[in-house]
Coordinates of C-alpha atoms in Angstrom, one line a residue:
M1 CA 152.2 -131.7 -76.1
N2 CA 154.0 -128.7 -74.5
I3 CA 154.1 -127.9 -70.8
K4 CA 151.5 -125.1 -71.1
T5 CA 149.0 -127.6 -72.4
L6 CA 149.8 -130.1 -69.7
L7 CA 149.2 -127.5 -67.1
F8 CA 145.9 -126.6 -68.6
I9 CA 144.7 -130.1 -68.7
S10 CA 145.9 -130.5 -65.2
S11 CA 143.8 -127.6 -64.0
L12 CA 140.8 -129.0 -65.6
V13 CA 141.3 -132.4 -64.1
L14 CA 141.9 -130.8 -60.7
G15 CA 138.3 -129.9 -60.2
I16 CA 137.1 -133.5 -60.4
I17 CA 139.9 -135.1 -58.3
S18 CA 139.0 -135.1 -54.6
S19 CA 141.0 -135.5 -51.5
S20 CA 144.3 -135.6 -53.4
S21 CA 143.2 -138.7 -55.1
V22 CA 143.6 -140.9 -52.1
L23 CA 142.3 -144.5 -52.2
A24 CA 138.6 -144.8 -51.3
D25 CA 139.5 -146.8 -48.1
D26 CA 141.7 -144.0 -47.0
K27 CA 139.4 -141.1 -47.5
E28 CA 138.1 -141.0 -43.9
D29 CA 141.7 -141.0 -42.5
Y30 CA 142.7 -138.4 -45.0
K31 CA 139.8 -136.0 -44.1
A32 CA 140.7 -136.4 -40.5
L33 CA 144.2 -135.5 -41.1
M34 CA 143.2 -132.3 -43.1
D35 CA 140.9 -131.3 -40.3
M36 CA 143.9 -131.2 -37.9
A37 CA 146.8 -130.3 -40.0
T38 CA 148.2 -127.6 -42.4
S39 CA 149.9 -129.0 -45.4
D40 CA 152.7 -127.7 -47.5
T41 CA 153.0 -130.1 -50.5
M42 CA 155.7 -130.3 -53.3
V43 CA 158.4 -128.4 -51.4
M44 CA 161.3 -129.0 -53.7
M45 CA 164.1 -129.4 -51.0
P46 CA 167.5 -128.6 -52.4
M47 CA 170.4 -131.0 -51.8
R48 CA 174.1 -129.9 -51.6
D49 CA 174.6 -130.6 -55.4
G50 CA 171.5 -128.6 -56.4
V51 CA 169.1 -131.6 -57.0
R52 CA 165.8 -131.0 -55.4
L53 CA 163.7 -133.7 -53.7
A54 CA 159.9 -133.6 -53.7
T55 CA 158.7 -133.3 -50.0
D56 CA 155.5 -132.8 -48.2
V57 CA 155.2 -131.2 -44.7
Y58 CA 152.1 -131.6 -42.4
R59 CA 151.9 -129.7 -39.3
P60 CA 149.3 -129.5 -36.3
K61 CA 146.9 -126.6 -36.8
N62 CA 147.3 -123.9 -34.3
A63 CA 150.3 -125.5 -32.9
V64 CA 152.2 -123.5 -30.2
G65 CA 155.9 -123.4 -30.0
K66 CA 158.6 -125.3 -32.0
L67 CA 157.6 -128.8 -33.3
P68 CA 159.5 -132.1 -33.2
T69 CA 159.4 -133.9 -36.5
I70 CA 158.9 -137.5 -37.7
L71 CA 160.6 -137.9 -41.2
L72 CA 159.7 -140.8 -43.6
K73 CA 161.8 -141.2 -46.7
T74 CA 160.7 -143.6 -49.5
P75 CA 161.4 -144.8 -53.0
Y76 CA 157.6 -145.6 -53.3
N77 CA 154.9 -143.5 -54.9
E78 CA 153.7 -141.0 -52.3
N79 CA 152.1 -138.5 -54.6
K80 CA 149.0 -139.8 -52.8
L81 CA 149.0 -140.2 -49.0
Q82 CA 147.7 -143.7 -48.5
R83 CA 147.9 -146.7 -46.4
G84 CA 151.0 -146.8 -44.1
S85 CA 152.2 -143.3 -44.8
L86 CA 148.7 -141.8 -44.3
R87 CA 148.4 -143.7 -41.1
M88 CA 151.7 -142.3 -39.8
A89 CA 150.9 -138.8 -40.9
K90 CA 147.7 -138.8 -39.0
L91 CA 149.4 -140.4 -36.0
A92 CA 152.2 -137.9 -35.9
V93 CA 150.1 -134.7 -36.4
K94 CA 147.6 -136.1 -33.7
N95 CA 150.4 -136.4 -31.2
G96 CA 151.9 -133.0 -31.7
Y97 CA 154.6 -133.6 -34.4
A98 CA 155.3 -132.3 -37.8
F99 CA 155.3 -135.0 -40.4
V100 CA 157.7 -134.8 -43.4
I101 CA 157.5 -137.3 -46.3
Q102 CA 159.9 -137.3 -49.1
N103 CA 160.6 -139.3 -52.2
E104 CA 164.1 -140.4 -52.7
R105 CA 166.3 -138.9 -55.4
G106 CA 165.2 -139.8 -58.9
R107 CA 161.9 -141.2 -57.7
Y108 CA 158.6 -139.6 -59.2
Y109 CA 159.0 -135.8 -58.8
S110 CA 162.4 -135.8 -57.1
E111 CA 165.1 -134.8 -59.4
G112 CA 168.3 -136.6 -60.1
E113 CA 169.3 -140.3 -60.7
W114 CA 167.9 -142.8 -58.4
Q115 CA 170.3 -145.1 -56.3
I116 CA 169.0 -147.9 -54.1
L117 CA 168.5 -146.6 -50.5
G118 CA 168.5 -143.1 -51.8
H119 CA 172.0 -141.6 -50.9
P120 CA 171.3 -141.7 -47.2
R121 CA 174.6 -140.2 -46.2
T122 CA 174.3 -137.1 -48.3
D123 CA 170.6 -136.6 -49.1
G124 CA 169.5 -137.8 -45.8
Y125 CA 171.9 -135.6 -43.9
D126 CA 170.9 -132.6 -46.0
T127 CA 167.1 -133.4 -45.3
L128 CA 167.7 -133.3 -41.6
S129 CA 169.7 -129.9 -41.9
W130 CA 166.8 -128.4 -43.8
I131 CA 164.2 -129.6 -41.3
E132 CA 166.4 -128.3 -38.4
E133 CA 166.6 -124.8 -40.0
Q134 CA 162.8 -124.3 -40.4
E135 CA 161.1 -121.7 -38.1
W136 CA 158.6 -124.2 -36.9
S137 CA 161.2 -126.9 -36.1
S138 CA 162.5 -127.7 -32.5
G139 CA 165.6 -129.2 -34.2
K140 CA 164.8 -132.7 -33.1
V141 CA 164.0 -135.2 -35.9
G142 CA 163.0 -138.9 -35.6
T143 CA 163.2 -141.1 -38.6
F144 CA 160.6 -143.8 -39.1
G145 CA 159.8 -146.4 -41.8
C146 CA 159.4 -150.1 -42.7
S147 CA 161.4 -151.9 -45.3
S148 CA 163.0 -149.4 -47.8
S149 CA 161.8 -146.6 -45.6
A150 CA 163.7 -148.2 -42.7
E151 CA 166.8 -149.2 -44.5
W152 CA 168.1 -145.8 -45.7
Q153 CA 168.1 -144.9 -41.9
L154 CA 171.0 -147.1 -41.2
G155 CA 173.6 -145.4 -43.3
L156 CA 172.3 -142.0 -42.1
A157 CA 172.7 -143.1 -38.4
A158 CA 176.3 -143.6 -39.1
Q159 CA 176.6 -139.8 -40.0
N160 CA 175.5 -138.8 -36.4
H161 CA 173.7 -135.7 -37.6
P162 CA 173.0 -133.4 -34.5
A163 CA 169.2 -133.2 -35.3
H164 CA 168.8 -137.0 -35.7
T165 CA 167.4 -137.7 -32.2
A166 CA 165.8 -141.1 -32.4
M167 CA 164.8 -143.7 -35.1
V168 CA 162.4 -146.5 -35.6
P169 CA 163.8 -148.9 -38.3
A170 CA 161.3 -151.7 -39.0
A171 CA 162.3 -154.7 -41.1
A172 CA 165.5 -153.0 -42.1
G173 CA 167.6 -155.9 -43.3
A174 CA 168.1 -154.9 -46.8
G175 CA 170.0 -151.8 -45.5
I176 CA 172.8 -154.0 -44.1
G177 CA 175.8 -154.9 -46.1
K178 CA 178.1 -156.9 -43.7
V179 CA 177.4 -157.3 -40.1
G180 CA 178.9 -159.8 -37.6
R181 CA 178.6 -163.3 -39.1
Y182 CA 176.5 -162.2 -42.0
T183 CA 177.4 -160.9 -45.5
E184 CA 174.0 -160.5 -47.3
Q185 CA 174.8 -157.2 -49.0
G186 CA 171.3 -155.8 -48.6
N187 CA 169.6 -159.2 -48.9
W188 CA 170.9 -159.8 -52.4
Y189 CA 172.8 -162.8 -51.1
K190 CA 172.4 -165.3 -48.4
G191 CA 175.3 -167.7 -48.0
G192 CA 176.7 -166.3 -51.3
V193 CA 173.3 -167.4 -53.2
H194 CA 171.3 -164.9 -54.9
Q195 CA 168.0 -164.3 -53.1
T196 CA 165.6 -163.9 -56.1
L197 CA 163.3 -161.5 -54.1
F198 CA 165.6 -158.6 -55.0
S199 CA 165.5 -159.1 -58.7
I200 CA 161.8 -159.3 -58.7
W201 CA 161.6 -156.2 -56.5
L202 CA 163.7 -154.3 -58.9
Y203 CA 161.4 -155.1 -61.8
S204 CA 158.7 -153.0 -60.1
V205 CA 160.9 -150.1 -58.8
Q206 CA 163.7 -149.4 -61.2
Q207 CA 161.4 -148.4 -64.1
N208 CA 162.5 -144.7 -64.3
L209 CA 161.2 -144.0 -67.9
A210 CA 158.5 -141.5 -66.9
P211 CA 158.6 -138.0 -68.5
R212 CA 160.5 -135.2 -66.8
F213 CA 159.1 -131.6 -66.3
P214 CA 161.2 -128.6 -66.4
D215 CA 162.9 -127.5 -63.3
S216 CA 161.4 -123.9 -63.5
L217 CA 157.9 -125.0 -62.5
T218 CA 156.6 -123.2 -59.4
Q219 CA 155.4 -125.1 -56.3
K220 CA 151.6 -124.4 -57.2
Q221 CA 152.3 -125.8 -60.8
L222 CA 153.8 -129.0 -59.4
Q223 CA 151.0 -129.5 -56.9
R224 CA 148.6 -129.3 -59.8
L225 CA 150.6 -131.6 -62.0
R226 CA 151.1 -134.2 -59.4
K227 CA 147.3 -134.6 -59.0
S228 CA 147.0 -135.8 -62.5
Y229 CA 150.4 -137.2 -63.3
D230 CA 152.0 -139.3 -60.6
L231 CA 154.9 -140.4 -62.8
S232 CA 154.3 -144.0 -61.7
A233 CA 155.1 -146.6 -64.3
E234 CA 152.6 -149.4 -64.2
M235 CA 154.5 -152.6 -65.2
P236 CA 152.8 -155.5 -66.8
E237 CA 152.1 -158.4 -64.5
V238 CA 154.7 -161.2 -64.5
D239 CA 154.2 -164.8 -63.4
W240 CA 157.3 -164.9 -61.3
K241 CA 157.0 -168.6 -60.6
E242 CA 157.4 -169.3 -64.2
Q243 CA 159.9 -166.5 -65.0
T244 CA 162.3 -167.5 -62.3
K245 CA 162.5 -171.0 -64.1
K246 CA 164.0 -169.4 -67.4
L247 CA 167.7 -169.3 -68.0
P248 CA 169.9 -167.5 -68.2
L249 CA 169.1 -165.4 -65.1
E250 CA 170.5 -162.3 -66.7
S251 CA 167.8 -162.4 -69.5
W252 CA 164.9 -162.2 -67.1
F253 CA 164.2 -158.6 -67.7
E254 CA 164.8 -158.8 -71.5
N255 CA 162.2 -161.5 -71.8
I256 CA 159.4 -159.2 -70.1
N257 CA 160.5 -156.0 -71.6
G258 CA 161.7 -154.7 -68.3
N259 CA 164.2 -151.7 -67.8
D260 CA 167.5 -153.3 -66.8
G261 CA 168.5 -150.5 -64.5
P262 CA 170.8 -151.8 -61.9
F263 CA 169.7 -155.4 -62.3
L264 CA 172.1 -156.5 -65.0
E265 CA 175.1 -155.0 -63.0
M266 CA 174.1 -156.4 -59.7
V267 CA 173.5 -160.0 -60.8
K268 CA 177.0 -160.1 -61.9
R269 CA 178.5 -158.7 -58.7
E270 CA 179.9 -161.2 -56.4
P271 CA 179.1 -161.0 -52.6
G272 CA 182.7 -160.1 -51.9
D273 CA 182.9 -157.3 -54.5
P274 CA 184.1 -153.9 -53.1
E275 CA 181.3 -152.2 -55.0
W276 CA 179.0 -153.1 -52.1
L277 CA 180.9 -150.5 -50.2
E278 CA 180.0 -147.6 -52.6
G279 CA 176.2 -147.4 -52.2
G280 CA 173.9 -146.9 -49.2
L281 CA 174.4 -150.1 -47.3
Y282 CA 175.4 -149.9 -43.7
H283 CA 178.5 -152.1 -42.7
D284 CA 179.7 -153.0 -39.3
T285 CA 183.0 -151.0 -39.9
E286 CA 180.9 -147.8 -39.3
D287 CA 179.9 -146.0 -36.2
F288 CA 176.2 -145.6 -35.3
G289 CA 175.0 -142.4 -33.7
V290 CA 171.2 -142.8 -32.9
P291 CA 169.1 -144.3 -30.2
A292 CA 166.9 -146.9 -32.0
L293 CA 163.7 -149.0 -31.6
W294 CA 164.1 -151.9 -33.8
L295 CA 161.1 -153.7 -35.1
N296 CA 161.9 -157.2 -36.4
S297 CA 160.1 -160.4 -37.3
W298 CA 160.7 -164.1 -37.2
Y299 CA 159.5 -164.8 -40.6
D300 CA 161.1 -161.7 -42.4
V301 CA 163.9 -161.8 -44.8
S302 CA 167.2 -161.0 -43.0
Q303 CA 166.1 -161.4 -39.4
G304 CA 169.6 -162.8 -38.5
P305 CA 171.5 -159.6 -39.7
N306 CA 169.0 -157.5 -38.0
L307 CA 169.7 -159.2 -34.7
D308 CA 173.4 -159.0 -35.2
L309 CA 173.3 -155.3 -36.0
F310 CA 171.4 -154.6 -32.9
N311 CA 174.1 -156.4 -31.0
H312 CA 176.8 -154.7 -32.9
V313 CA 175.4 -151.1 -32.1
T314 CA 174.8 -152.1 -28.4
K315 CA 178.4 -153.1 -28.1
N316 CA 180.4 -150.9 -30.4
A317 CA 178.6 -147.5 -30.8
S318 CA 181.2 -144.9 -29.6
D319 CA 178.6 -142.9 -27.7
P320 CA 177.6 -144.5 -24.4
E321 CA 174.1 -143.1 -24.6
V322 CA 173.6 -144.7 -28.0
R323 CA 174.9 -148.0 -26.8
D324 CA 172.6 -148.0 -23.9
N325 CA 169.5 -147.0 -25.7
Q326 CA 169.0 -149.7 -28.3
Y327 CA 165.6 -151.3 -27.9
M328 CA 164.3 -154.3 -30.0
V329 CA 160.8 -156.0 -30.6
I330 CA 160.8 -159.3 -32.5
A331 CA 157.3 -160.4 -33.5
P332 CA 156.2 -163.6 -35.4
N333 CA 154.7 -161.8 -38.4
L334 CA 155.8 -161.6 -42.1
H335 CA 157.6 -158.6 -43.6
C336 CA 156.2 -155.3 -42.2
G337 CA 153.3 -157.1 -40.9
F338 CA 153.2 -155.3 -37.5
W339 CA 150.2 -153.4 -38.4
R340 CA 148.3 -156.4 -39.8
I341 CA 148.3 -158.4 -36.5
P342 CA 144.6 -158.9 -35.6
K343 CA 143.4 -157.2 -32.5
Y344 CA 140.9 -159.8 -31.5
D345 CA 141.8 -162.9 -33.4
D346 CA 144.6 -165.4 -33.6
L347 CA 147.5 -164.5 -35.9
I348 CA 148.1 -167.2 -38.6
V349 CA 151.5 -167.1 -40.2
G350 CA 151.4 -169.2 -43.3
E351 CA 149.6 -172.3 -41.8
R352 CA 150.9 -172.0 -38.2
N353 CA 148.7 -170.5 -35.4
M354 CA 150.6 -168.0 -33.3
G355 CA 147.6 -167.4 -31.0
R356 CA 146.7 -163.9 -29.8
V357 CA 149.6 -161.6 -30.5
K358 CA 148.9 -158.5 -28.7
M359 CA 150.9 -155.7 -30.2
D360 CA 150.1 -152.0 -30.7
P361 CA 153.0 -150.7 -32.9
D362 CA 151.6 -147.1 -33.3
A363 CA 151.5 -146.6 -29.5
L364 CA 154.9 -148.1 -29.1
I365 CA 156.3 -145.8 -31.7
I366 CA 154.8 -142.5 -30.3
E367 CA 155.9 -143.5 -26.8
W368 CA 159.5 -143.9 -28.1
F369 CA 159.5 -140.6 -29.9
D370 CA 157.9 -138.8 -27.0
Y371 CA 160.5 -140.0 -24.7
W372 CA 163.3 -138.6 -26.9
M373 CA 161.8 -135.5 -28.6
K374 CA 159.3 -133.9 -26.1
D375 CA 160.1 -132.1 -22.9
A376 CA 157.7 -134.0 -21.0
K377 CA 159.4 -137.5 -21.4
S378 CA 157.0 -140.5 -21.7
D379 CA 157.4 -143.6 -19.6
F380 CA 159.0 -145.8 -22.5
K381 CA 161.8 -147.0 -20.4
K382 CA 159.6 -147.9 -17.4
N383 CA 157.2 -149.7 -19.7
N384 CA 159.7 -151.6 -21.9
S385 CA 162.6 -154.0 -21.6
K386 CA 165.6 -153.7 -23.9
V387 CA 164.3 -156.8 -25.8
K388 CA 160.9 -158.1 -26.1
Y389 CA 160.5 -161.3 -28.2
F390 CA 157.6 -163.6 -29.2
T391 CA 158.3 -167.3 -28.5
M392 CA 156.5 -169.4 -31.0
G393 CA 155.0 -172.8 -29.7
A394 CA 154.4 -171.2 -26.4
N395 CA 152.8 -168.4 -28.2
E396 CA 153.7 -165.7 -25.6
W397 CA 155.8 -162.6 -25.3
Q398 CA 159.0 -162.6 -23.2
T399 CA 161.6 -160.0 -22.2
A400 CA 165.4 -159.8 -21.8
D401 CA 168.2 -157.4 -21.2
N402 CA 170.2 -158.8 -24.1
W403 CA 170.1 -160.7 -27.2
P404 CA 170.1 -163.7 -27.1
P405 CA 168.9 -164.0 -23.4
K406 CA 171.9 -164.8 -21.0
S407 CA 169.9 -167.9 -19.9
S408 CA 170.4 -169.6 -23.3
K409 CA 172.9 -172.4 -23.1
P410 CA 174.4 -174.3 -26.1
V411 CA 173.1 -177.9 -26.7
T412 CA 174.7 -179.9 -29.6
L413 CA 172.6 -182.4 -31.6
Y414 CA 174.6 -184.6 -34.0
L415 CA 173.4 -185.9 -37.5
S416 CA 173.3 -189.8 -37.6
S417 CA 172.0 -192.5 -39.9
A418 CA 172.7 -195.9 -41.3
G419 CA 173.1 -194.3 -44.7
E420 CA 169.5 -193.8 -45.7
A421 CA 168.3 -190.5 -44.4
N422 CA 166.8 -189.7 -47.7
S423 CA 163.2 -188.4 -47.2
L424 CA 160.7 -188.4 -44.3
Y425 CA 160.8 -192.3 -44.5
G426 CA 164.4 -192.6 -44.0
D427 CA 166.5 -193.5 -41.0
G428 CA 168.1 -190.0 -40.3
K429 CA 168.4 -189.1 -36.5
L430 CA 169.4 -186.0 -34.4
Q431 CA 171.1 -187.3 -31.2
L432 CA 172.9 -185.9 -28.2
T433 CA 175.9 -188.4 -28.8
K434 CA 178.5 -188.4 -31.5
S435 CA 178.2 -191.1 -34.2
S436 CA 181.0 -193.6 -34.5
K437 CA 179.7 -195.4 -37.6
S438 CA 181.5 -194.4 -40.8
E439 CA 178.4 -193.7 -42.7
Q440 CA 177.3 -190.8 -45.0
D441 CA 174.1 -189.9 -46.7
N442 CA 174.1 -189.4 -50.4
Y443 CA 171.6 -187.7 -52.6
Q444 CA 171.4 -186.4 -56.2
Y445 CA 170.8 -182.7 -56.8
D446 CA 169.3 -181.8 -60.2
P447 CA 169.1 -178.1 -60.8
M448 CA 166.3 -178.8 -63.4
N449 CA 164.1 -180.5 -60.7
P450 CA 165.0 -178.4 -57.6
V451 CA 163.4 -178.7 -54.1
Q452 CA 160.6 -176.1 -54.0
A453 CA 160.4 -173.3 -51.5
L454 CA 157.5 -173.7 -49.0
G455 CA 157.5 -170.8 -46.4
G456 CA 160.4 -169.3 -44.6
S457 CA 161.7 -165.6 -44.2
V458 CA 160.4 -164.3 -47.4
C459 CA 159.2 -160.9 -48.7
C460 CA 158.7 -158.9 -51.8
N461 CA 158.8 -161.6 -54.5
S462 CA 155.3 -161.1 -56.0
G463 CA 154.1 -164.6 -54.8
A464 CA 156.9 -166.5 -56.4
S465 CA 157.3 -168.3 -53.0
P466 CA 155.2 -168.0 -49.8
G467 CA 156.5 -166.8 -46.5
G468 CA 155.7 -168.0 -43.1
S469 CA 155.4 -171.5 -41.6
Y470 CA 153.9 -174.4 -43.5
D471 CA 153.6 -178.2 -43.1
Q472 CA 156.9 -179.5 -44.8
R473 CA 156.0 -183.1 -45.1
A474 CA 155.4 -182.9 -49.0
I475 CA 158.9 -181.4 -49.2
E476 CA 160.3 -184.0 -47.0
A477 CA 158.8 -187.0 -49.1
R478 CA 161.5 -186.2 -51.7
Q479 CA 164.6 -188.4 -52.2
D480 CA 166.7 -185.5 -52.5
V481 CA 165.9 -184.2 -49.0
L482 CA 167.7 -185.8 -46.2
V483 CA 165.7 -185.7 -43.0
Y484 CA 167.1 -186.0 -39.4
S485 CA 164.9 -186.1 -36.4
S486 CA 165.2 -186.3 -32.7
E487 CA 163.3 -188.7 -30.5
P488 CA 160.1 -187.3 -29.1
L489 CA 161.0 -184.8 -26.4
D490 CA 160.3 -185.9 -22.8
K491 CA 159.9 -182.2 -21.7
D492 CA 159.5 -178.9 -23.2
M493 CA 162.7 -177.3 -24.8
E494 CA 162.8 -173.6 -25.5
V495 CA 165.3 -172.7 -28.3
T496 CA 165.9 -168.9 -28.2
G497 CA 168.8 -167.2 -29.9
H498 CA 171.3 -167.9 -32.8
I499 CA 171.6 -171.5 -34.1
D500 CA 175.0 -172.7 -35.5
I501 CA 175.2 -175.4 -38.0
T502 CA 178.2 -177.3 -39.3
L503 CA 178.0 -179.9 -42.1
Y504 CA 180.8 -182.0 -43.6
V505 CA 180.1 -182.3 -47.3
S506 CA 181.4 -183.7 -50.4
S507 CA 180.3 -183.7 -54.1
D508 CA 181.5 -184.8 -57.6
A509 CA 180.6 -181.2 -58.8
K510 CA 182.9 -178.2 -58.8
D511 CA 180.4 -176.1 -57.0
T512 CA 177.0 -176.7 -55.4
D513 CA 174.8 -175.4 -52.7
F514 CA 173.7 -176.9 -49.3
T515 CA 170.4 -175.9 -47.5
V516 CA 169.4 -176.6 -43.9
K517 CA 165.9 -176.1 -42.4
L518 CA 165.0 -176.3 -38.8
V519 CA 161.5 -177.8 -38.3
D520 CA 159.2 -178.5 -35.3
V521 CA 157.3 -181.7 -35.7
D522 CA 154.2 -182.3 -33.6
P523 CA 152.9 -185.6 -32.3
D524 CA 150.7 -186.0 -35.4
G525 CA 153.5 -185.5 -37.7
V526 CA 152.8 -181.9 -38.8
A527 CA 156.2 -180.4 -39.6
Y528 CA 156.3 -176.6 -39.2
N529 CA 159.4 -174.9 -40.6
V530 CA 161.1 -172.5 -38.0
D531 CA 164.1 -171.1 -39.9
D532 CA 166.4 -172.0 -42.8
T533 CA 169.6 -171.0 -44.6
I534 CA 171.9 -171.9 -47.5
Q535 CA 175.6 -171.8 -48.4
R536 CA 177.3 -172.0 -51.7
A537 CA 180.3 -174.4 -51.4
R538 CA 182.7 -172.1 -53.4
Y539 CA 182.4 -169.4 -50.7
R540 CA 183.1 -171.8 -47.7
E541 CA 186.4 -170.0 -47.1
G542 CA 185.0 -166.5 -47.5
Y543 CA 183.3 -164.3 -50.1
K544 CA 186.3 -162.6 -51.7
T545 CA 188.0 -165.7 -53.3
P546 CA 186.0 -168.6 -54.5
V547 CA 187.5 -171.9 -53.8
F548 CA 186.0 -175.0 -55.9
M549 CA 185.5 -178.5 -54.7
Q550 CA 187.5 -181.5 -55.7
K551 CA 185.7 -184.9 -56.2
G552 CA 186.5 -187.2 -53.2
E553 CA 187.5 -184.5 -50.7
V554 CA 185.2 -183.8 -47.7
Y555 CA 184.8 -180.0 -46.6
E556 CA 183.8 -178.3 -43.5
L557 CA 180.8 -176.0 -44.2
N558 CA 179.7 -173.5 -41.6
F559 CA 176.5 -171.7 -42.2
S560 CA 175.3 -168.2 -41.3
P561 CA 173.3 -168.8 -38.1
L562 CA 169.7 -169.4 -38.0
S563 CA 167.7 -167.3 -35.5
T564 CA 164.4 -168.0 -33.6
S565 CA 162.6 -168.3 -30.3
N566 CA 160.6 -171.5 -30.5
L567 CA 159.2 -173.8 -27.8
F568 CA 159.5 -177.5 -28.9
K569 CA 156.9 -179.0 -26.6
A570 CA 157.0 -182.3 -24.9
G571 CA 156.1 -185.0 -27.3
H572 CA 157.5 -182.9 -30.3
R573 CA 160.4 -183.6 -32.4
I574 CA 163.2 -181.4 -33.5
R575 CA 164.0 -182.0 -37.2
L576 CA 166.7 -180.9 -39.6
E577 CA 166.3 -181.1 -43.3
V578 CA 169.4 -181.0 -45.6
S579 CA 169.3 -180.6 -49.4
S580 CA 170.8 -178.3 -52.2
S581 CA 167.9 -176.1 -53.2
K582 CA 165.1 -174.1 -52.0
F583 CA 163.7 -172.6 -55.3
P584 CA 162.7 -170.0 -56.3
Q585 CA 163.4 -168.3 -52.9
Y586 CA 167.2 -168.8 -53.6
M587 CA 168.4 -169.0 -57.1
R588 CA 169.5 -172.6 -58.0
N589 CA 173.1 -173.4 -58.5
L590 CA 173.7 -175.0 -61.9
N591 CA 176.7 -176.8 -60.4
T592 CA 179.2 -175.9 -63.2
G593 CA 181.5 -173.7 -61.2
G594 CA 180.6 -171.1 -63.7
N595 CA 179.0 -167.6 -63.3
N596 CA 175.6 -169.1 -62.9
Y597 CA 173.8 -165.9 -64.1
D598 CA 174.8 -166.3 -67.7
E599 CA 174.4 -170.2 -68.1
I600 CA 171.7 -172.2 -69.5
K601 CA 173.1 -175.8 -69.0
A602 CA 173.2 -177.5 -65.7
V603 CA 175.3 -180.4 -64.2
V604 CA 173.6 -182.9 -61.9
A605 CA 175.5 -183.1 -58.6
N606 CA 176.0 -186.2 -56.5
N607 CA 176.2 -184.7 -53.0
S608 CA 177.1 -186.4 -49.6
I609 CA 176.7 -185.5 -45.9
H610 CA 179.2 -187.1 -43.6
H611 CA 178.6 -187.5 -39.9
A612 CA 181.0 -190.0 -38.3
N613 CA 184.3 -190.0 -36.7
Q614 CA 186.2 -186.7 -37.6
Y615 CA 183.2 -185.5 -39.7
Q616 CA 180.6 -184.8 -36.9
S617 CA 177.8 -182.8 -38.8
R618 CA 175.9 -181.0 -36.0
I619 CA 173.4 -178.4 -35.1
V620 CA 174.1 -176.3 -31.8
L621 CA 170.8 -175.0 -30.3
P622 CA 170.5 -172.1 -27.8
V623 CA 168.4 -173.9 -25.1
K624 CA 166.9 -171.5 -22.6
T625 CA 167.3 -172.8 -19.1
V626 CA 165.2 -172.0 -16.1
E627 CA 167.3 -169.9 -13.6

């Protein structure tokens, strides 16, 4: 079928497709937007190398004077304004902004080859320049987005474009390479362990096998085409709980007829590989040039790096105005769940009730942009502290001028047992005093029977493992999970900030993983997970050069910090779980010392946690004191 035939069919179909094919639930909002906006769709915006990016522009009707702009850039299908993008378009236009939405290079009708995060330093910069030059533009652009639409903003902020006036990155962790104490390389790794969410996510977004149309098509022809051909590949459904069990890891896409794309290259790339510096990730070796309102969540992937990035910019940005104008909100929701917090009911995150979480993200975002991009500044600074965070357990919002609050002081709890901390029914303890008994806890980690993931900081894994907070007692009943609990607290203890964990470990395997999970146990025994992390032993001395374990040797293992604000109430216990897997959230270590991604055989590891004499395994809690 040639292009003329395609265009003819498109013109016929156009007559029966209404409201730009928006979803039924969005039709009312779309009509409201069209009533108040003029639209210029399928503008093929040229980049410096001649590649053109598909862009839509919405402006308030009868607008007087130059307009500030809110820009949303995305790898997802925006041929139809829907859900979050439609909501933001309507919000922007209603409040006197032009709204520009653009598909990343190589996505849908945007030309070129796709790269994760969409070339923020070049395509992002050129897009800002294009907006700045439009006759309707005030020259002030604010960038907005959640998840992928937030993550590209970080690399762009390092370029300090003169039009980039303000930004709202929400749930932006996968845009961070290395920052502070975290080397996650865009959430691909945690503690050197592959987070399977990224492979699962790639299955749905890297399928760039759609047809391409000639570059010579006019804007009107492209508008017609887009209404009937959205170029969105519909991938077959996959049971990822089952798929993640299959070995080797590198064969996952082959088994389900997926397009390999960057998947095969990335599963082989180690966390310290210099290739991570070549893409769109932001690293803490860069400057940062834009005032930002950060929206983060306690049960979202990469909340720790997000908090460290906020601190990095606050302390290190070369421009004092940028340093002094970083604001952050930390809510108790899941990934990008700010707009799903109930207005009139309690928020349930997994199984844990957070109470009434009052938050209006849209009002907050507009107030932020109004302050920076309008002549009549809003009262954002009068109405907001530098940091606003939700304390779970107390189920209330608090404010601070720094993160963590200066009132948080370190309290160390030491692991202890008589050598039988295995399971919920063992004798593991968390205590204020060091242990003098030369005891250790032993367990067997079998990669073919890994500890299952239940809750935590999870997103985007198509249901392979749930996110949020759940009762962990079924997990804690396993013999390969060590459980250390404090005595019931005699008074409330608020833990707010970064939590440091040091374990002394040994194994008869060359390499293995160690997991830790912080848990809040109520008087009835219900054990809600607060946060968790993992560390691959071969990377204990850094991510550039793996160092393998020797049987009989004890090694100090320092984990990437946990992060939370949680009130452990009087009568509750503080608990730490230690094991070697949380699957399929984290890819299991096969314990061979090999590549892991190309292996099908596993080694059972006999692992030990030491907590006496010179080996004081411990957790350091940032306890907020009353000033």
